[in-house]
Short mmCIF file of C-alpha atoms and ligand atoms in Angstrom, two decimals:
data_model
loop_
_atom_site.label_atom_id
_atom_site.label_comp_id
_atom_site.label_asym_id
_atom_site.label_seq_id
_atom_site.Cartn_x
_atom_site.Cartn_y
_atom_site.Cartn_z
CA UNK A 92 73.16 102.19 75.07
CA UNK A 93 70.73 104.61 76.74
CA UNK A 94 72.59 107.15 78.83
CA UNK A 95 69.72 109.44 79.78
CA UNK A 96 69.01 109.74 83.51
CA UNK A 97 65.94 107.84 84.71
CA UNK A 98 64.01 108.77 87.85
CA UNK A 99 65.93 105.98 89.57
CA UNK A 100 69.28 107.42 88.42
CA UNK A 101 68.27 110.86 89.66
CA UNK A 102 67.38 109.36 93.04
CA UNK A 103 70.77 107.60 93.09
CA UNK A 104 72.49 110.89 92.23
CA UNK A 105 70.69 112.75 95.03
CA UNK A 106 71.57 110.03 97.53
CA UNK A 107 75.22 110.11 96.49
CA UNK A 108 75.31 113.90 96.66
CA UNK A 109 73.81 113.94 100.14
CA UNK A 110 76.11 111.21 101.46
CA UNK A 111 79.27 112.75 99.97
CA UNK A 112 78.46 116.20 101.37
CA UNK A 113 77.67 114.75 104.80
CA UNK A 114 80.84 112.62 104.85
CA UNK A 115 83.41 115.15 103.67
CA UNK A 116 85.22 116.75 106.60
CA UNK A 117 86.76 120.23 106.38
CA UNK A 118 90.19 118.60 106.45
CA UNK A 119 89.32 116.44 103.45
CA UNK A 120 87.86 119.40 101.55
CA UNK A 121 91.00 121.41 102.26
CA UNK A 122 93.23 118.54 101.11
CA UNK A 123 91.22 118.16 97.89
CA UNK A 124 91.25 121.91 97.19
CA UNK A 125 95.05 121.94 97.51
CA UNK A 126 95.64 118.85 95.36
CA UNK A 127 97.99 119.70 92.51
CA UNK A 128 98.71 116.25 91.02
CA UNK A 129 96.69 113.18 90.02
CA UNK A 130 96.46 112.12 93.69
CA UNK A 131 95.82 114.10 96.87
CA UNK A 132 98.25 114.33 99.73
CA UNK A 133 98.43 110.70 100.88
CA UNK A 134 97.03 110.99 104.43
CA UNK A 135 94.02 112.97 103.23
CA UNK A 136 93.47 110.64 100.26
CA UNK A 137 93.45 107.62 102.58
CA UNK A 138 90.99 109.31 104.97
CA UNK A 139 88.55 109.57 102.09
CA UNK A 140 89.34 106.03 100.90
CA UNK A 141 88.51 104.61 104.35
CA UNK A 142 85.32 106.65 104.48
CA UNK A 143 84.32 105.06 101.17
CA UNK A 144 85.37 101.62 102.44
CA UNK A 145 83.10 101.98 105.49
CA UNK A 146 80.21 102.25 103.04
CA UNK A 147 81.45 99.45 100.72
CA UNK A 148 82.28 101.92 97.95
CA UNK A 149 86.09 101.91 97.91
CA UNK A 150 86.27 99.83 94.72
CA UNK A 151 83.37 101.17 92.66
CA UNK A 152 84.47 99.36 89.47
CA UNK A 153 84.75 95.91 91.06
CA UNK A 154 82.06 93.23 90.68
CA UNK A 155 79.95 92.46 93.77
CA UNK A 156 81.49 88.99 94.23
CA UNK A 157 84.79 90.71 95.00
CA UNK A 158 83.32 93.46 97.18
CA UNK A 159 82.29 96.08 94.62
CA UNK A 160 78.95 97.89 95.00
CA UNK A 161 77.52 96.41 91.75
CA UNK A 162 76.71 99.78 90.21
CA UNK A 163 75.70 100.14 86.57
CA UNK A 164 78.11 102.06 84.27
CA UNK A 165 75.91 105.11 84.51
CA UNK A 166 75.72 104.92 88.31
CA UNK A 167 79.50 104.65 88.37
CA UNK A 168 79.78 107.74 86.21
CA UNK A 169 77.27 109.61 88.40
CA UNK A 170 79.26 108.70 91.52
CA UNK A 171 82.56 109.86 89.95
CA UNK A 172 80.94 113.10 88.80
CA UNK A 173 79.45 113.81 92.22
CA UNK A 174 82.85 113.22 93.87
CA UNK A 175 84.55 115.58 91.40
CA UNK A 176 81.88 118.27 91.76
CA UNK A 177 81.94 118.09 95.58
CA UNK A 178 85.76 118.22 95.60
CA UNK A 179 86.62 114.94 97.32
CA UNK A 180 90.28 113.97 97.82
CA UNK A 181 91.69 111.54 95.24
CA UNK A 182 93.35 108.53 96.86
CA UNK A 183 96.09 106.48 95.18
CA UNK A 184 94.19 103.96 93.05
CA UNK A 185 96.88 101.50 91.92
CA UNK A 186 95.35 98.75 94.07
CA UNK A 187 91.72 99.22 93.10
CA UNK A 188 92.30 100.17 89.50
CA UNK A 189 95.30 98.13 88.44
CA UNK A 190 96.45 95.15 90.49
CA UNK A 191 92.93 94.32 91.76
CA UNK A 192 91.45 93.60 88.28
CA UNK A 193 94.66 91.72 87.36
CA UNK A 194 94.32 89.45 90.40
CA UNK A 195 90.65 88.81 89.60
CA UNK A 196 91.63 87.71 86.10
CA UNK A 197 95.02 85.98 86.52
CA UNK A 198 95.45 85.48 90.29
CA UNK A 199 95.14 82.15 92.11
CA UNK A 200 92.19 81.76 94.54
CA UNK A 201 94.71 82.11 97.40
CA UNK A 202 96.08 85.37 95.96
CA UNK A 203 92.57 86.74 95.48
CA UNK A 204 91.52 85.78 98.99
CA UNK A 205 94.64 87.29 100.53
CA UNK A 206 95.04 90.54 98.61
CA UNK A 207 91.63 91.73 97.44
CA UNK A 208 90.08 92.40 100.89
CA UNK A 209 93.21 94.33 101.92
CA UNK A 210 92.89 96.54 98.85
CA UNK A 211 89.22 97.16 99.63
CA UNK A 212 89.89 98.17 103.23
CA UNK A 213 92.90 100.37 102.45
CA UNK A 214 95.15 98.18 104.59
CA UNK A 215 97.45 97.70 101.60
CA UNK A 216 98.72 100.54 99.44
CA UNK A 217 100.19 99.41 96.11
CA UNK A 218 102.60 101.13 93.77
CA UNK A 219 103.39 100.25 90.17
CA UNK A 220 106.87 99.00 89.25
CA UNK A 221 106.84 99.00 85.45
CA UNK A 222 109.15 101.77 84.15
CA UNK A 223 112.93 101.64 84.45
CA UNK A 224 115.68 104.03 83.43
CA UNK A 225 115.82 103.41 79.67
CA UNK A 226 112.63 101.31 79.61
CA UNK A 227 109.50 103.46 79.57
CA UNK A 228 107.79 103.46 76.18
CA UNK A 229 109.93 100.48 75.22
CA UNK A 230 108.80 98.64 78.34
CA UNK A 231 109.69 95.18 77.01
CA UNK A 232 113.38 96.11 77.19
CA UNK A 233 113.23 96.15 81.01
CA UNK A 234 116.25 94.71 82.80
CA UNK A 235 115.36 94.30 86.49
CA UNK A 236 116.35 90.68 86.97
CA UNK A 237 114.59 87.98 89.03
CA UNK A 238 116.61 84.79 89.39
CA UNK A 239 115.04 81.66 90.86
CA UNK A 240 116.66 80.40 94.07
CA UNK A 241 114.74 77.53 95.69
CA UNK A 242 111.25 78.78 96.62
CA UNK A 243 112.21 82.43 96.05
CA UNK A 244 113.28 84.82 93.36
CA UNK A 245 116.20 87.16 94.01
CA UNK A 246 115.56 90.59 92.47
CA UNK A 247 118.19 93.13 91.38
CA UNK A 248 117.67 96.33 89.41
CA UNK A 249 115.78 99.60 89.56
CA UNK A 250 112.35 101.10 88.83
CA UNK A 251 111.79 104.79 88.16
CA UNK A 252 108.98 107.36 88.28
CA UNK A 253 107.25 105.17 90.86
CA UNK A 254 104.29 107.25 92.02
CA UNK A 255 103.86 107.41 95.83
CA UNK A 256 106.34 104.55 96.44
CA UNK A 257 107.17 106.43 99.66
CA UNK A 258 103.66 105.61 100.95
CA UNK A 259 103.20 102.11 99.52
CA UNK A 260 103.65 98.88 101.46
CA UNK A 261 103.49 96.70 98.32
CA UNK A 262 104.54 96.88 94.69
CA UNK A 263 103.38 94.98 91.62
CA UNK A 264 106.38 94.64 89.45
CA UNK A 265 107.58 93.50 86.02
CA UNK A 266 110.85 91.58 86.17
CA UNK A 267 113.04 89.77 83.65
CA UNK A 268 113.10 86.03 84.28
CA UNK A 269 114.63 85.03 80.94
CA UNK A 270 116.88 86.57 78.31
CA UNK A 271 116.03 83.89 75.71
CA UNK A 272 113.88 84.64 72.65
CA UNK A 273 111.88 87.86 72.12
CA UNK A 274 112.22 90.38 74.96
CA UNK A 275 108.45 90.21 75.70
CA UNK A 276 108.72 86.46 76.33
CA UNK A 277 111.13 86.70 79.27
CA UNK A 278 109.07 88.96 81.54
CA UNK A 279 107.14 87.95 84.69
CA UNK A 280 104.63 89.82 86.86
CA UNK A 281 105.42 89.54 90.55
CA UNK A 282 104.06 90.98 93.80
CA UNK A 283 106.55 92.46 96.24
CA UNK A 284 104.88 92.00 99.59
CA UNK A 285 107.20 93.70 101.99
CA UNK A 286 108.31 97.07 100.80
CA UNK A 287 110.47 97.53 103.90
CA UNK A 288 112.42 94.32 103.09
CA UNK A 289 116.23 94.50 103.19
CA UNK A 290 117.68 95.58 99.83
CA UNK A 291 114.84 97.96 98.83
CA UNK A 292 115.71 101.67 98.72
CA UNK A 293 113.21 104.40 97.75
CA UNK A 294 114.80 107.67 96.60
CA UNK A 295 112.59 110.74 96.04
CA UNK A 296 112.44 112.66 92.74
CA UNK A 297 111.10 116.18 93.29
CA UNK A 298 108.96 117.48 90.43
CA UNK A 299 109.34 120.93 88.82
CA UNK A 300 106.26 121.98 90.81
CA UNK A 301 108.25 121.22 93.99
CA UNK A 302 106.29 118.12 95.03
CA UNK A 303 107.40 114.65 96.10
CA UNK A 304 105.17 112.51 93.92
CA UNK A 305 107.59 110.15 92.16
CA UNK A 306 110.60 108.07 93.15
CA UNK A 307 113.37 105.81 91.97
CA UNK A 308 113.33 102.40 93.67
CA UNK A 309 116.43 100.21 93.90
CA UNK A 310 116.49 96.44 94.51
CA UNK A 311 119.61 94.74 95.77
CA UNK A 312 119.29 90.97 96.31
CA UNK A 313 115.67 91.27 97.39
CA UNK A 314 114.05 87.89 98.15
CA UNK A 315 110.46 87.42 96.98
CA UNK A 316 108.57 84.10 97.28
CA UNK A 317 107.93 82.38 93.92
CA UNK A 318 104.30 82.00 95.07
CA UNK A 319 103.99 85.76 94.43
CA UNK A 320 104.11 85.32 90.65
CA UNK A 321 100.85 86.32 88.98
CA UNK A 322 100.30 84.15 85.91
CA UNK A 323 103.07 81.90 84.66
CA UNK A 324 106.80 82.59 84.69
CA UNK A 325 107.79 84.43 81.48
CA UNK A 326 104.13 85.19 80.68
CA UNK A 327 104.08 88.54 82.49
CA UNK A 328 103.72 90.54 79.28
CA UNK A 329 100.14 89.24 78.84
CA UNK A 330 99.34 90.32 82.41
CA UNK A 331 101.08 93.68 81.95
CA UNK A 332 99.09 94.52 78.81
CA UNK A 333 95.79 93.59 80.49
CA UNK A 334 96.61 95.95 83.36
CA UNK A 335 97.54 98.82 81.02
CA UNK A 336 94.06 98.82 79.50
CA UNK A 337 92.65 99.44 82.98
CA UNK A 338 95.27 102.09 83.69
CA UNK A 339 94.35 104.00 80.55
CA UNK A 340 90.67 103.22 80.22
CA UNK A 341 89.33 102.58 83.73
CA UNK A 342 89.54 106.17 84.78
CA UNK A 343 87.07 108.74 83.44
CA UNK A 344 88.66 112.12 82.80
CA UNK A 345 85.47 114.04 82.05
CA UNK A 346 84.05 114.37 85.62
CA UNK A 347 87.33 115.98 86.77
CA UNK A 348 87.44 118.12 83.63
CA UNK A 349 83.91 119.40 84.20
CA UNK A 350 84.92 120.34 87.77
CA UNK A 351 88.16 122.00 86.55
CA UNK A 352 86.21 124.03 83.96
CA UNK A 353 83.62 125.09 86.58
CA UNK A 354 86.52 126.30 88.74
CA UNK A 355 88.04 128.09 85.75
CA UNK A 356 84.74 129.85 85.00
CA UNK A 357 84.45 131.01 88.63
CA UNK A 358 88.02 132.36 88.48
CA UNK A 359 87.38 134.07 85.12
CA UNK A 360 84.32 135.75 86.65
CA UNK A 361 86.46 137.09 89.53
CA UNK A 362 89.51 138.18 87.50
CA UNK A 363 89.79 141.21 85.16
CA UNK A 364 91.35 141.39 81.71
CA UNK A 365 93.70 144.17 80.51
CA UNK A 366 90.90 146.70 79.90
CA UNK A 367 89.23 146.13 83.27
CA UNK A 368 86.36 143.88 82.11
CA UNK A 369 85.63 140.57 83.81
CA UNK A 370 87.74 137.93 82.08
CA UNK A 371 84.64 135.80 81.51
CA UNK A 372 83.20 138.68 79.45
CA UNK A 373 86.29 138.76 77.24
CA UNK A 374 85.13 137.06 74.02
CA UNK A 375 88.51 135.55 73.17
CA UNK A 376 88.97 133.97 76.59
CA UNK A 377 85.35 132.84 76.80
CA UNK A 378 85.63 131.10 73.42
CA UNK A 379 88.65 129.13 74.61
CA UNK A 380 86.73 127.94 77.69
CA UNK A 381 83.77 127.01 75.46
CA UNK A 382 86.03 124.99 73.13
CA UNK A 383 87.44 123.07 76.10
CA UNK A 384 83.90 122.43 77.34
CA UNK A 385 82.75 121.05 73.93
CA UNK A 386 85.76 118.72 73.83
CA UNK A 387 84.94 117.54 77.36
CA UNK A 388 81.34 116.76 76.43
CA UNK A 389 82.52 114.71 73.42
CA UNK A 390 84.95 112.83 75.66
CA UNK A 391 82.20 112.18 78.21
CA UNK A 392 80.21 110.19 75.64
CA UNK A 393 83.20 108.02 74.70
CA UNK A 394 83.98 107.41 78.38
CA UNK A 395 80.41 106.34 79.10
CA UNK A 396 80.54 103.91 76.17
CA UNK A 397 83.78 102.46 77.57
CA UNK A 398 82.20 102.00 81.00
CA UNK A 399 79.44 99.96 79.33
CA UNK A 400 82.10 97.76 77.67
CA UNK A 401 83.80 97.18 81.02
CA UNK A 402 80.49 96.37 82.70
CA UNK A 403 79.88 93.68 80.09
CA UNK A 404 83.25 92.09 80.79
CA UNK A 405 85.01 93.51 77.72
CA UNK A 406 88.10 95.69 77.86
CA UNK A 407 87.78 99.01 76.02
CA UNK A 408 90.66 98.21 73.63
CA UNK A 409 91.94 101.10 71.50
CA UNK A 410 89.24 103.40 72.91
CA UNK A 411 91.27 103.54 76.14
CA UNK A 412 94.15 105.06 74.13
CA UNK A 413 91.81 107.61 72.57
CA UNK A 414 90.40 108.62 75.97
CA UNK A 415 93.88 108.92 77.43
CA UNK A 416 95.02 111.22 74.61
CA UNK A 417 91.99 113.49 74.68
CA UNK A 418 91.60 113.50 78.49
CA UNK A 419 95.22 114.47 79.12
CA UNK A 420 95.23 117.13 76.39
CA UNK A 421 92.07 118.81 77.68
CA UNK A 422 93.42 118.60 81.23
CA UNK A 423 96.53 120.48 80.11
CA UNK A 424 94.41 123.06 78.30
CA UNK A 425 92.17 123.64 81.36
CA UNK A 426 95.15 124.11 83.68
CA UNK A 427 96.91 126.37 81.16
CA UNK A 428 93.81 128.60 80.93
CA UNK A 429 93.56 128.66 84.75
CA UNK A 430 97.20 129.73 85.13
CA UNK A 431 96.62 132.38 82.44
CA UNK A 432 93.47 133.61 84.20
CA UNK A 433 95.23 134.32 87.50
CA UNK A 434 98.04 136.11 85.57
CA UNK A 435 101.03 137.22 87.71
CA UNK A 436 99.51 135.68 90.85
CA UNK A 437 100.47 132.30 89.35
CA UNK A 438 104.15 133.04 89.81
CA UNK A 439 104.92 133.09 93.59
CA UNK A 440 106.22 129.71 94.77
CA UNK A 441 103.78 128.99 97.58
CA UNK A 442 104.57 125.41 98.52
CA UNK A 443 104.21 126.16 102.26
CA UNK A 444 100.83 127.90 101.88
CA UNK A 445 99.43 125.09 99.71
CA UNK A 446 100.37 122.27 102.09
CA UNK A 447 97.20 120.84 103.72
CA UNK A 448 96.87 122.03 107.32
CA UNK A 449 99.18 125.02 106.78
CA UNK A 450 98.26 128.34 108.43
CA UNK A 451 100.42 130.41 106.07
CA UNK A 452 98.36 132.97 104.14
CA UNK A 453 98.38 132.89 100.34
CA UNK A 454 100.02 135.70 98.36
CA UNK A 455 97.22 136.95 96.10
CA UNK A 456 93.76 135.42 95.88
CA UNK A 457 93.19 131.91 97.32
CA UNK A 458 92.09 130.63 93.92
CA UNK A 459 95.54 131.40 92.47
CA UNK A 460 97.40 129.21 94.96
CA UNK A 461 97.37 125.96 93.00
CA UNK A 462 97.16 127.35 89.46
CA UNK A 463 100.82 127.09 88.46
CA UNK A 464 101.75 123.86 90.33
CA UNK A 465 98.73 122.17 88.71
CA UNK A 466 99.70 123.50 85.30
CA UNK A 467 103.29 122.23 85.77
CA UNK A 468 102.12 118.88 87.14
CA UNK A 469 99.73 118.32 84.27
CA UNK A 470 102.57 118.61 81.76
CA UNK A 471 103.33 115.02 82.81
CA UNK A 472 99.81 113.78 81.99
CA UNK A 473 100.70 113.29 78.31
CA UNK A 474 103.72 111.20 79.38
CA UNK A 475 102.55 108.93 82.22
CA UNK A 476 100.24 105.94 81.73
CA UNK A 477 101.93 105.50 78.34
CA UNK A 478 102.90 108.64 76.42
CA UNK A 479 100.40 110.13 73.99
CA UNK A 480 102.71 109.36 71.06
CA UNK A 481 102.59 105.68 72.03
CA UNK A 482 98.77 105.88 72.35
CA UNK A 483 98.61 107.33 68.83
CA UNK A 484 100.75 104.45 67.57
CA UNK A 485 98.27 102.00 69.16
CA UNK A 486 95.30 103.77 67.55
CA UNK A 487 97.10 103.80 64.17
CA UNK A 488 97.68 100.06 64.40
CA UNK A 489 94.43 98.80 65.95
CA UNK A 490 91.90 101.23 64.50
CA UNK A 491 93.43 102.43 61.25
CA UNK A 492 95.29 99.19 60.45
CA UNK A 493 98.50 101.11 59.62
C1 FAD B 252 104.56 111.91 86.82
C2 FAD B 252 104.85 110.52 86.36
C3 FAD B 252 104.40 109.44 87.09
C4 FAD B 252 104.70 108.15 86.68
N1 FAD B 252 104.33 107.07 87.47
C5 FAD B 252 104.73 105.83 87.15
C6 FAD B 252 104.48 104.72 88.03
O1 FAD B 252 103.85 104.88 89.10
N2 FAD B 252 104.94 103.51 87.69
C7 FAD B 252 105.62 103.28 86.52
O2 FAD B 252 105.99 102.14 86.26
N3 FAD B 252 105.89 104.30 85.67
C8 FAD B 252 105.47 105.56 85.96
N4 FAD B 252 105.76 106.61 85.12
C9 FAD B 252 106.58 106.36 83.94
C10 FAD B 252 105.86 106.53 82.62
O3 FAD B 252 105.05 105.43 82.34
C11 FAD B 252 106.95 106.74 81.55
O4 FAD B 252 107.56 107.99 81.82
C12 FAD B 252 106.39 106.74 80.15
O5 FAD B 252 105.98 105.45 79.79
C13 FAD B 252 107.43 107.24 79.12
O6 FAD B 252 108.62 106.54 79.24
P1 FAD B 252 110.03 107.31 79.39
O7 FAD B 252 109.89 108.30 80.49
O8 FAD B 252 111.09 106.28 79.50
O9 FAD B 252 110.21 108.13 78.05
P2 FAD B 252 110.68 107.56 76.57
O10 FAD B 252 110.06 106.23 76.41
O11 FAD B 252 112.18 107.63 76.58
O12 FAD B 252 110.06 108.59 75.64
C14 FAD B 252 110.63 109.88 75.38
C15 FAD B 252 109.81 110.55 74.27
O13 FAD B 252 109.90 109.78 73.04
C16 FAD B 252 108.58 109.43 72.59
N5 FAD B 252 108.60 108.08 72.03
C17 FAD B 252 109.20 106.98 72.57
N6 FAD B 252 108.99 105.91 71.77
C18 FAD B 252 108.24 106.32 70.71
C19 FAD B 252 107.70 105.67 69.56
N7 FAD B 252 107.86 104.37 69.35
N8 FAD B 252 106.98 106.42 68.69
C20 FAD B 252 106.78 107.75 68.89
N9 FAD B 252 107.28 108.42 69.97
C21 FAD B 252 108.02 107.72 70.87
C22 FAD B 252 107.71 109.48 73.82
O14 FAD B 252 106.36 109.70 73.50
C23 FAD B 252 108.32 110.63 74.60
O15 FAD B 252 107.80 111.85 74.11
C24 FAD B 252 105.44 107.93 85.49
C25 FAD B 252 105.87 109.03 84.73
C26 FAD B 252 105.59 110.30 85.15
C27 FAD B 252 106.10 111.45 84.32
#
């Protein structure tokens, strides 16, 4: 694996940089700057997604036969890094990153033909219906029931922590189709096509940062065609596990971390420590930034290796767990240092001022506006996409043979 930049890669990087800078509107930049969670405010995220789609770049990890740009792993990494450095909005990626690859692998030709183009264009917005109250880490214990009735299934139960369900028009969902045998053997993977169908209720859960990012979704006698099964009935666990590797491994943390650390360094250069020196000149604080930067560089190498695996048709396996653990931990460290750097200006609750399009002035410096909500939001990064304790269990089993 040679990851050094060739003249061709540098040309690619310059082209990407120029196109991104020319395509980003002020509204998009503002939305990205005010993003406090994993995804930007939905309308702004989708504006950027459609801009990418107009260029054929909305699914950068997909193979060309399904509408991807056919970039090499390194080109993909360059593109992601340029987006992070320029501050592009982050659209919801459940379609591109999760259900898309699953449909390519397990979907029927009809399902691929119907759903994949709609994911690429942004016409469909997918949410993920895996977790339930009482079934998160122990996902196989899920209870949402799908009972066959003629050509349909009738679904009853509830999903929780469903990110951006309030914006989605479709959900990919794990349901229980049998209570016989091992719990993993009675699960099916199904696509819920009409999220406005009778019997579906989406209730918001407001996070401690004050944002509406997650929801609880209820199903009461919801009819879904049996043709919407992906894979065989009761074989959904195989599909679910395949998807989880993409959820944990398909997303590089290091480009975002490099951008977060660059932002932190700019803030530390503007802020003063207790004895009036620039915070960046404070040896203790500077060392902590440097440690985070070294960890990010180490992670970058592992992520690039994983991209090569994906490009060769292999899933990253236990490496995706390792990247998830390190990426989320460094993310928390970077946001903790940023909140610390802005000191008491982190404390005012400025939800109104940090809403995209708002004309309310920030209390304190602009750069302090998102510091605490980001820090609070990132506490969840070691829980979602499979908690870090569960990732460590996977590493212990698959890598260490324990
Ligand atoms: C912000 C956010 C967004 C999310 N978005 C989605 C979404 O869009 N779709 C979706 O389906 N889900 C989503 N989730 C749910 C997420 O996947 C679960 O929260 C996660 O899997 C943990 O499950 P749980 O919350 O039930 O906690 P539990 O499983 O009850 O875990 C509680 C604690 O016990 C630890 N623990 C549990 N089992 C073990 C074990 N065997 N060994 C060691 N430690 C263990 C965990 O690590 C954790 O610290 C989201 C969660 C959050 C916080």
